[in-house]
Amino acid sequence: MGRGKIEIKRIENTTNRQVTFCKRRNGLLKKAYELSVLCEAEVALIVFSSRGRLYEYSNNSVKKTIERYKKACTDSTNSGSVSEANAQFYQQEATKLRNQIASLQNHNRNLLGESLSNLNIRDLKPIEKKIEGGISKIRAKKNELLFAEIEYMQKRELDLQTDNKYLRAMIAANERAPEHMNLMPANEYHALSSAPFDSRNFMPANLLDHNNNYSRSDQTTLQLG
């Protein structure tokens, strides 16, 4: 069987009244929390017990919610509509944001050296400090990049010098090779001429044995035009 209806009236028994207060207070706080989470509602709950003890819950701030409530009540009394009160509240917030944006834009212009006519010495000093601090940071970063570039170029220079030395050594070795072959003994010439042809052992024509006889038919006549 379901629970019967309870008559809503003051509970005379002190113990029963205290137990009922604790149970229903916890249920009320739970419902307020669920309402704020599920519906993204701004909820503020204040409960005083019969003994004067305070119990409260708010998902934002009880004080701010009460101030908003008072403003909404005042505006609703004047305009007769809560929606108009909310619209006025958002308009005020928008005005504050526009003022903040204008202030930031003016500050940025001051940092660029613009719109300084209305500023005095006291206003210019913090701007000067900020600019000097920014310049020092920019210079530090620029020097860091320059040092890194110089270090890279120095390393590149050493690599090029090494490559240059290697190429010079190769050129010198190639230039000394013919002189070494011209200084070889005659028996080495015969050994080279009698060896089977191999492209790897190919020698210049002036190193061939000059005593070999060639037939007239093998000789090519050179004619100068």
PDB file of C-alpha atoms in Angstrom, residues 125-139:
ATOM      1  CA  LYS A 125      56.342  56.495 -16.331  1.00  0.00           C
ATOM      2  CA  PRO A 126      54.665  53.027 -16.098  1.00  0.00           C
ATOM      3  CA  ILE A 127      54.166  53.041 -19.868  1.00  0.00           C
ATOM      4  CA  GLU A 128      57.845  53.803 -20.358  1.00  0.00           C
ATOM      5  CA  LYS A 129      58.840  50.949 -18.026  1.00  0.00           C
ATOM      6  CA  LYS A 130      56.641  48.493 -19.893  1.00  0.00           C
ATOM      7  CA  ILE A 131      58.090  49.543 -23.240  1.00  0.00           C
ATOM      8  CA  GLU A 132      61.676  49.276 -21.971  1.00  0.00           C
ATOM      9  CA  GLY A 133      60.950  45.847 -20.513  1.00  0.00           C
ATOM     10  CA  GLY A 134      59.476  44.696 -23.811  1.00  0.00           C
ATOM     11  CA  ILE A 135      62.427  46.043 -25.789  1.00  0.00           C
ATOM     12  CA  SER A 136      64.919  44.272 -23.525  1.00  0.00           C
ATOM     13  CA  LYS A 137      63.101  40.975 -24.006  1.00  0.00           C
ATOM     14  CA  ILE A 138      62.983  41.477 -27.774  1.00  0.00           C
ATOM     15  CA  ARG A 139      66.696  42.272 -27.905  1.00  0.00           C
TER      16      ARG A 139
END
